Tab-separated table of C-alpha atoms in Angstrom:
chain	number	residue	atom	x	y	z
A	125	MET	CA	0.000	0.000	0.000
A	126	LYS	CA	0.970	3.662	-0.292
A	127	PHE	CA	1.798	4.042	3.406
A	128	ASP	CA	3.898	0.855	3.384
A	129	ARG	CA	5.928	2.211	0.454
A	130	LYS	CA	6.561	5.427	2.349
A	131	VAL	CA	7.673	3.476	5.427
A	132	SER	CA	10.069	1.333	3.365
A	133	GLU	CA	11.534	4.442	1.747
A	134	LEU	CA	12.139	6.073	5.117
A	135	LYS	CA	13.689	2.931	6.599
A	136	SER	CA	16.162	2.792	3.700
A	137	ARG	CA	17.123	6.407	4.493
A	138	LYS	CA	17.582	5.493	8.188
A	139	VAL	CA	15.052	8.075	9.393
A	140	ASN	CA	13.922	7.473	12.977
A	141	LYS	CA	10.309	6.677	13.687
A	142	VAL	CA	9.446	10.008	15.242
A	143	GLN	CA	10.690	11.913	12.205
A	144	CYS	CA	9.044	9.366	9.928
A	145	LEU	CA	5.599	9.846	11.425
A	146	SER	CA	6.025	13.592	11.615
A	147	MET	CA	7.137	13.911	7.986
A	148	TYR	CA	4.368	11.702	6.591
A	149	TRP	CA	1.553	12.759	8.861
A	150	ASP	CA	-0.347	14.065	5.849
A	151	VAL	CA	-0.278	10.578	4.276
A	152	VAL	CA	-1.582	9.045	7.489
A	153	ARG	CA	-4.432	11.492	7.947
A	154	ARG	CA	-5.504	11.337	4.287
A	155	LEU	CA	-5.632	7.543	4.237
A	156	SER	CA	-7.027	7.333	7.804
A	157	PHE	CA	-4.764	4.577	9.090
A	158	GLY	CA	-5.249	3.306	12.591
A	159	LYS	CA	-2.697	2.541	15.280
A	160	GLY	CA	-2.677	-1.159	14.379
A	161	GLN	CA	-1.695	-0.411	10.765
A	162	ILE	CA	1.207	1.794	11.890
A	163	LYS	CA	2.374	-0.830	14.402
A	164	ALA	CA	2.265	-3.475	11.687
A	165	SER	CA	4.321	-1.305	9.357
A	166	PHE	CA	6.940	-0.344	11.943
A	167	GLY	CA	7.018	-3.581	13.919
A	168	SER	CA	6.027	-1.888	17.174
A	169	LEU	CA	5.866	1.553	18.698
A	170	PRO	CA	8.935	2.365	20.835
A	171	ASN	CA	7.324	2.861	24.251
A	172	LYS	CA	4.298	4.232	26.067
A	173	ASP	CA	5.883	7.660	26.599
A	174	TRP	CA	6.365	7.985	22.864
A	175	GLU	CA	2.724	7.018	22.293
A	176	LYS	CA	1.531	9.667	24.744
A	177	GLN	CA	3.760	12.324	23.197
A	178	TYR	CA	2.740	11.741	19.579
A	179	ASP	CA	-0.684	10.186	19.972
A	180	HIS	CA	-2.408	13.547	19.419
A	181	LEU	CA	-0.862	13.811	15.952
A	182	PHE	CA	-2.389	10.635	14.532
A	183	PHE	CA	-5.180	9.138	16.612
A	184	LYS	CA	-8.503	10.476	17.726
A	185	ASN	CA	-8.237	11.049	21.460
A	186	THR	CA	-11.376	9.920	23.270
A	187	HIS	CA	-9.841	9.472	26.759
A	188	LEU	CA	-11.753	12.314	28.369
A	189	GLY	CA	-12.632	10.489	31.559
A	190	CYS	CA	-15.934	10.537	33.390
A	191	CYS	CA	-15.761	14.206	34.339
A	192	GLY	CA	-14.821	15.117	30.819
A	193	TRP	CA	-17.758	13.291	29.322
A	194	LEU	CA	-20.104	14.859	31.862
A	195	LEU	CA	-18.891	18.316	30.853
A	196	VAL	CA	-19.321	17.488	27.173
A	197	ILE	CA	-22.864	16.219	27.754
A	198	ALA	CA	-23.700	19.294	29.826
A	199	SER	CA	-22.345	21.563	27.123
A	200	PHE	CA	-24.377	19.746	24.485
A	201	MET	CA	-27.535	20.051	26.589
A	202	LEU	CA	-26.839	23.758	26.988
A	203	VAL	CA	-26.745	24.100	23.215
A	204	VAL	CA	-30.049	22.241	22.861
A	205	VAL	CA	-31.794	24.255	25.582
A	206	THR	CA	-30.626	27.655	24.376
A	207	PHE	CA	-31.059	26.924	20.669
A	208	PRO	CA	-30.965	28.965	18.434
A	209	ILE	CA	-29.171	31.597	20.531
A	210	THR	CA	-26.061	29.462	20.941
A	211	LEU	CA	-26.046	28.674	17.243
A	212	PHE	CA	-23.941	31.788	16.628
A	213	MET	CA	-21.444	30.593	19.253
A	214	CYS	CA	-21.206	27.030	17.993
A	215	VAL	CA	-20.967	27.455	14.223
A	216	LYS	CA	-17.587	28.638	12.973
A	217	ILE	CA	-16.253	29.338	9.483
A	218	VAL	CA	-12.760	28.889	8.100
A	219	LYS	CA	-11.680	30.092	4.680
A	220	GLU	CA	-10.278	28.053	1.814
A	221	TYR	CA	-6.668	28.752	2.821
A	222	GLU	CA	-7.262	28.102	6.541
A	223	ARG	CA	-7.658	25.063	8.774
A	224	ALA	CA	-8.965	24.811	12.331
A	225	VAL	CA	-7.409	22.617	15.030
A	226	ILE	CA	-10.075	21.864	17.650
A	227	PHE	CA	-9.263	21.237	21.313
A	228	ARG	CA	-11.812	19.595	23.586
A	229	LEU	CA	-10.975	20.027	27.259
A	230	GLY	CA	-7.380	20.720	26.273
A	231	ARG	CA	-7.008	17.661	24.031
A	232	ILE	CA	-6.889	17.651	20.252
A	233	MET	CA	-10.287	16.309	19.301
A	234	ASP	CA	-9.590	14.907	15.830
A	235	ARG	CA	-6.559	13.821	13.854
A	236	LYS	CA	-7.789	15.844	10.876
A	237	PRO	CA	-8.085	19.642	11.063
A	238	LYS	CA	-11.434	21.153	10.146
A	239	GLY	CA	-12.062	23.219	7.072
A	240	PRO	CA	-12.583	24.825	4.774
A	241	GLY	CA	-16.206	25.788	5.379
A	242	LEU	CA	-18.485	25.397	8.401
A	243	PHE	CA	-17.787	23.330	11.504
A	244	PHE	CA	-19.425	22.923	14.890
A	245	VAL	CA	-17.887	23.462	18.354
A	246	LEU	CA	-19.374	23.071	21.800
A	247	PRO	CA	-19.324	26.103	24.077
A	248	CYS	CA	-17.284	25.938	27.292
A	249	THR	CA	-15.507	22.691	26.340
A	250	ASP	CA	-14.183	23.311	22.819
A	251	THR	CA	-11.622	25.809	21.603
A	252	PHE	CA	-9.973	26.050	18.225
A	253	VAL	CA	-6.911	27.580	16.595
A	254	LYS	CA	-6.954	28.846	13.023
A	255	VAL	CA	-3.898	28.047	10.927
A	256	ASP	CA	-3.087	29.862	7.680
A	257	LEU	CA	-1.782	27.501	4.970
A	258	ARG	CA	-0.610	30.191	2.539
A	259	THR	CA	3.051	30.744	1.762
A	260	VAL	CA	4.612	33.288	4.107
A	261	SER	CA	7.805	35.251	3.527
A	262	PHE	CA	9.978	37.079	6.029
A	263	ASP	CA	13.306	38.870	5.928
A	264	ILE	CA	16.282	37.517	7.817
A	265	PRO	CA	17.762	40.552	9.601
A	266	PRO	CA	21.368	41.457	8.686
A	267	GLN	CA	23.773	39.052	10.339
A	268	GLU	CA	27.424	39.868	11.054
A	269	ILE	CA	29.191	36.707	9.948
A	270	LEU	CA	32.845	35.678	10.000
A	271	THR	CA	33.630	33.769	6.807
A	272	LYS	CA	35.996	30.840	6.487
A	273	ASP	CA	38.850	33.133	5.380
A	274	SER	CA	38.327	35.434	8.414
A	275	VAL	CA	36.428	38.265	6.692
A	276	THR	CA	33.551	39.924	8.550
A	277	VAL	CA	30.493	40.588	6.352
A	278	ASN	CA	26.869	41.577	6.897
A	279	VAL	CA	24.407	39.267	5.146
A	280	ASP	CA	20.615	39.343	4.999
A	281	GLY	CA	18.173	37.050	3.236
A	282	VAL	CA	14.545	36.098	2.715
A	283	VAL	CA	12.725	32.841	3.545
A	284	TYR	CA	9.533	31.483	1.958
A	285	PHE	CA	7.667	28.830	3.929
A	286	ARG	CA	4.202	27.474	4.556
A	287	ILE	CA	2.489	25.299	7.140
A	288	GLN	CA	2.021	21.793	5.800
A	289	CYS	CA	0.647	20.066	8.915
A	290	PRO	CA	-1.610	22.358	10.987
A	291	ILE	CA	-1.778	20.012	13.979
A	292	SER	CA	2.006	19.718	14.271
A	293	SER	CA	2.426	23.489	13.952
A	294	VAL	CA	0.064	23.985	16.895
A	295	ALA	CA	0.974	21.044	19.138
A	296	ASN	CA	4.743	20.727	18.610
A	297	VAL	CA	5.881	24.356	18.834
A	298	SER	CA	4.556	27.354	20.737
A	299	ASN	CA	5.010	29.867	17.905
A	300	ALA	CA	5.806	28.293	14.563
A	301	HIS	CA	6.496	31.550	12.710
A	302	HIS	CA	8.773	33.027	15.368
A	303	SER	CA	10.642	29.749	15.829
A	304	THR	CA	11.223	29.495	12.077
A	305	ARG	CA	12.633	33.036	12.054
A	306	LEU	CA	15.112	32.271	14.818
A	307	LEU	CA	16.125	28.982	13.233
A	308	ALA	CA	16.654	30.704	9.866
A	309	GLN	CA	19.040	33.202	11.466
A	310	THR	CA	21.161	30.518	13.130
A	311	THR	CA	21.146	28.335	10.013
A	312	LEU	CA	22.297	31.273	7.857
A	313	ARG	CA	25.128	31.981	10.273
A	314	ASN	CA	26.224	28.332	10.381
A	315	VAL	CA	26.107	27.832	6.601
A	316	LEU	CA	27.960	31.028	5.689
A	317	GLY	CA	30.590	30.365	8.332
A	318	THR	CA	31.795	27.430	6.215
A	319	LYS	CA	32.201	29.558	3.038
A	320	ASN	CA	35.028	31.883	2.057
A	321	LEU	CA	34.430	35.373	0.688
A	322	ALA	CA	34.805	34.385	-2.973
A	323	GLU	CA	32.170	31.641	-2.642
A	324	LEU	CA	29.887	34.011	-0.760
A	325	LEU	CA	30.002	36.574	-3.574
A	326	SER	CA	29.811	34.204	-6.540
A	327	ASP	CA	27.946	31.049	-5.464
A	328	ARG	CA	24.570	32.397	-4.314
A	329	GLU	CA	22.667	29.395	-5.688
A	330	GLY	CA	24.904	26.929	-3.854
A	331	ILE	CA	24.373	28.792	-0.587
A	332	SER	CA	20.602	28.798	-1.146
A	333	GLY	CA	20.765	25.032	-1.667
A	334	SER	CA	22.707	24.587	1.579
A	335	MET	CA	20.108	26.670	3.396
A	336	GLN	CA	17.465	24.076	2.482
A	337	SER	CA	18.672	22.139	5.541
A	338	LEU	CA	16.294	24.496	7.323
A	339	ASP	CA	13.439	22.486	5.794
A	340	ASP	CA	14.586	19.290	7.527
A	341	ALA	CA	14.801	21.061	10.886
A	342	THR	CA	11.248	22.416	10.627
A	343	ASP	CA	9.624	19.109	9.611
A	344	PRO	CA	8.588	18.217	13.206
A	345	TRP	CA	6.801	21.572	13.375
A	346	GLY	CA	4.743	20.809	10.273
A	347	ILE	CA	6.464	23.583	8.294
A	348	GLN	CA	7.789	23.263	4.756
A	349	VAL	CA	10.519	25.726	3.766
A	350	GLU	CA	10.053	26.326	0.042
A	351	ARG	CA	12.943	28.667	-0.717
A	352	VAL	CA	15.763	30.606	0.930
A	353	GLU	CA	17.509	33.453	-0.901
A	354	ILE	CA	20.464	35.709	-0.049
A	355	LYS	CA	19.427	39.340	-0.595
A	356	ASP	CA	22.559	41.380	0.040
A	357	VAL	CA	26.170	40.978	1.140
A	358	LYS	CA	27.781	44.089	2.639
A	359	LEU	CA	31.558	44.253	2.948
A	360	PRO	CA	33.539	46.564	5.265
A	361	HIS	CA	34.620	49.865	3.646
A	362	GLN	CA	38.294	48.957	3.869
A	363	MET	CA	37.605	45.664	2.112
A	364	GLN	CA	35.607	47.461	-0.596
A	365	ARG	CA	38.489	49.889	-1.247
A	366	ALA	CA	41.000	47.042	-1.327
A	367	MET	CA	38.872	45.069	-3.793
A	368	ALA	CA	38.401	48.179	-5.987
A	369	ALA	CA	42.173	48.796	-6.025
A	370	GLU	CA	42.789	45.154	-6.859
A	371	ALA	CA	40.281	45.277	-9.721
A	372	GLU	CA	41.857	48.486	-11.097
A	373	ALA	CA	45.344	46.975	-10.936
A	374	ALA	CA	44.071	43.890	-12.740
A	375	ARG	CA	42.551	46.059	-15.500
A	376	GLU	CA	45.802	48.016	-15.917
A	377	ALA	CA	47.785	44.789	-16.105
A	378	ARG	CA	45.457	43.447	-18.800
A	379	ALA	CA	45.819	46.728	-20.771
A	380	LYS	CA	49.624	46.513	-20.637
A	381	ILE	CA	49.527	42.907	-21.759
A	382	ILE	CA	47.293	43.813	-24.711
A	383	ALA	CA	49.615	46.719	-25.709
A	384	ALA	CA	52.689	44.493	-25.479
A	385	GLU	CA	51.013	41.843	-27.606
A	386	GLY	CA	50.172	44.524	-30.215
A	387	GLU	CA	53.776	45.750	-30.364
A	388	MET	CA	55.009	42.194	-30.679
A	389	ASN	CA	52.661	41.524	-33.584
A	390	ALA	CA	53.717	44.779	-35.298
A	391	SER	CA	57.415	43.920	-34.890
A	392	ARG	CA	56.799	40.496	-36.345
A	393	ALA	CA	55.061	42.058	-39.369
A	394	LEU	CA	57.957	44.516	-39.928
A	395	LYS	CA	60.442	41.680	-39.727
A	396	GLU	CA	58.565	39.716	-42.362
A	397	ALA	CA	58.369	42.818	-44.615
A	398	SER	CA	62.119	43.457	-44.319
A	399	LEU	CA	62.831	39.867	-45.289
A	400	VAL	CA	60.661	40.222	-48.390
A	401	ILE	CA	62.393	43.498	-49.407
A	402	ALA	CA	65.842	41.983	-48.866
A	403	GLU	CA	65.007	39.103	-51.161
A	404	ALA	CA	63.646	41.388	-53.962
A	405	PRO	CA	65.500	44.771	-54.495
A	406	SER	CA	62.844	45.837	-56.971
A	407	ALA	CA	60.400	45.847	-54.085
A	408	LEU	CA	62.445	48.645	-52.481
A	409	GLN	CA	62.263	50.749	-55.651
A	410	LEU	CA	58.529	50.153	-55.782
A	411	ARG	CA	58.276	51.394	-52.235
A	412	TYR	CA	60.201	54.560	-53.208
A	413	LEU	CA	57.762	55.261	-56.013
A	414	GLN	CA	54.779	54.754	-53.725
A	415	THR	CA	56.283	57.223	-51.262
A	416	LEU	CA	56.819	59.838	-54.006
A	417	SER	CA	53.252	59.392	-55.159
A	418	SER	CA	51.907	59.980	-51.657
A	419	ILE	CA	54.118	63.098	-51.241
A	420	ALA	CA	52.969	64.549	-54.559
A	421	THR	CA	49.325	64.396	-53.531
A	422	GLU	CA	49.993	66.598	-50.504
A	423	LYS	CA	50.823	70.359	-50.468
A	424	ASN	CA	54.323	70.193	-49.031
A	425	SER	CA	56.981	72.905	-49.518
A	426	THR	CA	59.770	70.414	-49.021
A	427	ILE	CA	60.193	67.383	-51.227
A	428	ILE	CA	62.643	64.651	-50.369
A	429	PHE	CA	64.008	62.503	-53.186
A	430	PRO	CA	65.100	59.110	-52.021
A	431	LEU	CA	68.213	59.065	-54.264
A	432	PRO	CA	71.930	58.951	-53.369
A	433	ILE	CA	73.722	62.331	-52.977
A	434	ASP	CA	76.382	61.396	-55.581
A	435	MET	CA	73.728	61.125	-58.258
A	436	MET	CA	72.339	64.561	-57.318
A	437	LYS	CA	75.690	66.447	-57.732
A	438	ALA	CA	75.480	66.352	-61.538
A	439	PHE	CA	72.118	68.103	-61.436
A	440	ILE	CA	73.371	70.734	-58.932
A	441	LYS	CA	76.352	71.754	-61.187
């Protein structure tokens, strides 16, 4: 069956029974398994203390005692006698994105939360807690963190989570939202403390993946952490100036390397041209003629003839 497959999967991952039942509470409540089915799947429950601690998460608690049942009967009779006045006190409404966890004389009445829609409570004996199932986001306040390479930075982030199991969020933790906030702060500090500054600035996605360990820690509270993102990383001013100077020096070094490579390529081209001219003297004469042609096109008062001085003496006389 589906529940047996889930149990086998968890046993192969070596998850303890408490975490197993907490993580797959939604499977249990949807399929309405009883205590005997869970005992058959796990072999046996660990002990009576464990049963008392986690019984409210899975099994309908009917151990109200004689006084409890008398109070319930009296409350029901009060509703009947004062009907329809008490109708407004007994009928409650929860919205589509809400669920209601009902307590009867301090005990969780049903393993399945009520809602959405109408539900009935008894006055004096029943109370209920509304739980919002929508995704909630909150900002992690800036944390001063010492990185692995001993650099102090201020980091803040944002967490997206939602309540997956309303009963666990009410019965297992006093304030699920506040506890998740505090746990997110400590988890962010622990994760970033294992990273150096370069990883912190470049590997945001890897850090967000490491922060998903927060989801495992909040499973017993019935909370599913959907996403954790790093918003901003603030460096000290001295570190910012040092990094800016380093980046400028790197740019200057790259510019010098590019200029040197250009000069080297130009020298190589001149060398090849000189070799060609040395092999063919007529190429030099052709170059002379090209130079004269370029001079003639310009308005220059001085004209230089690329001829030997001895040849020019005859024309001077």
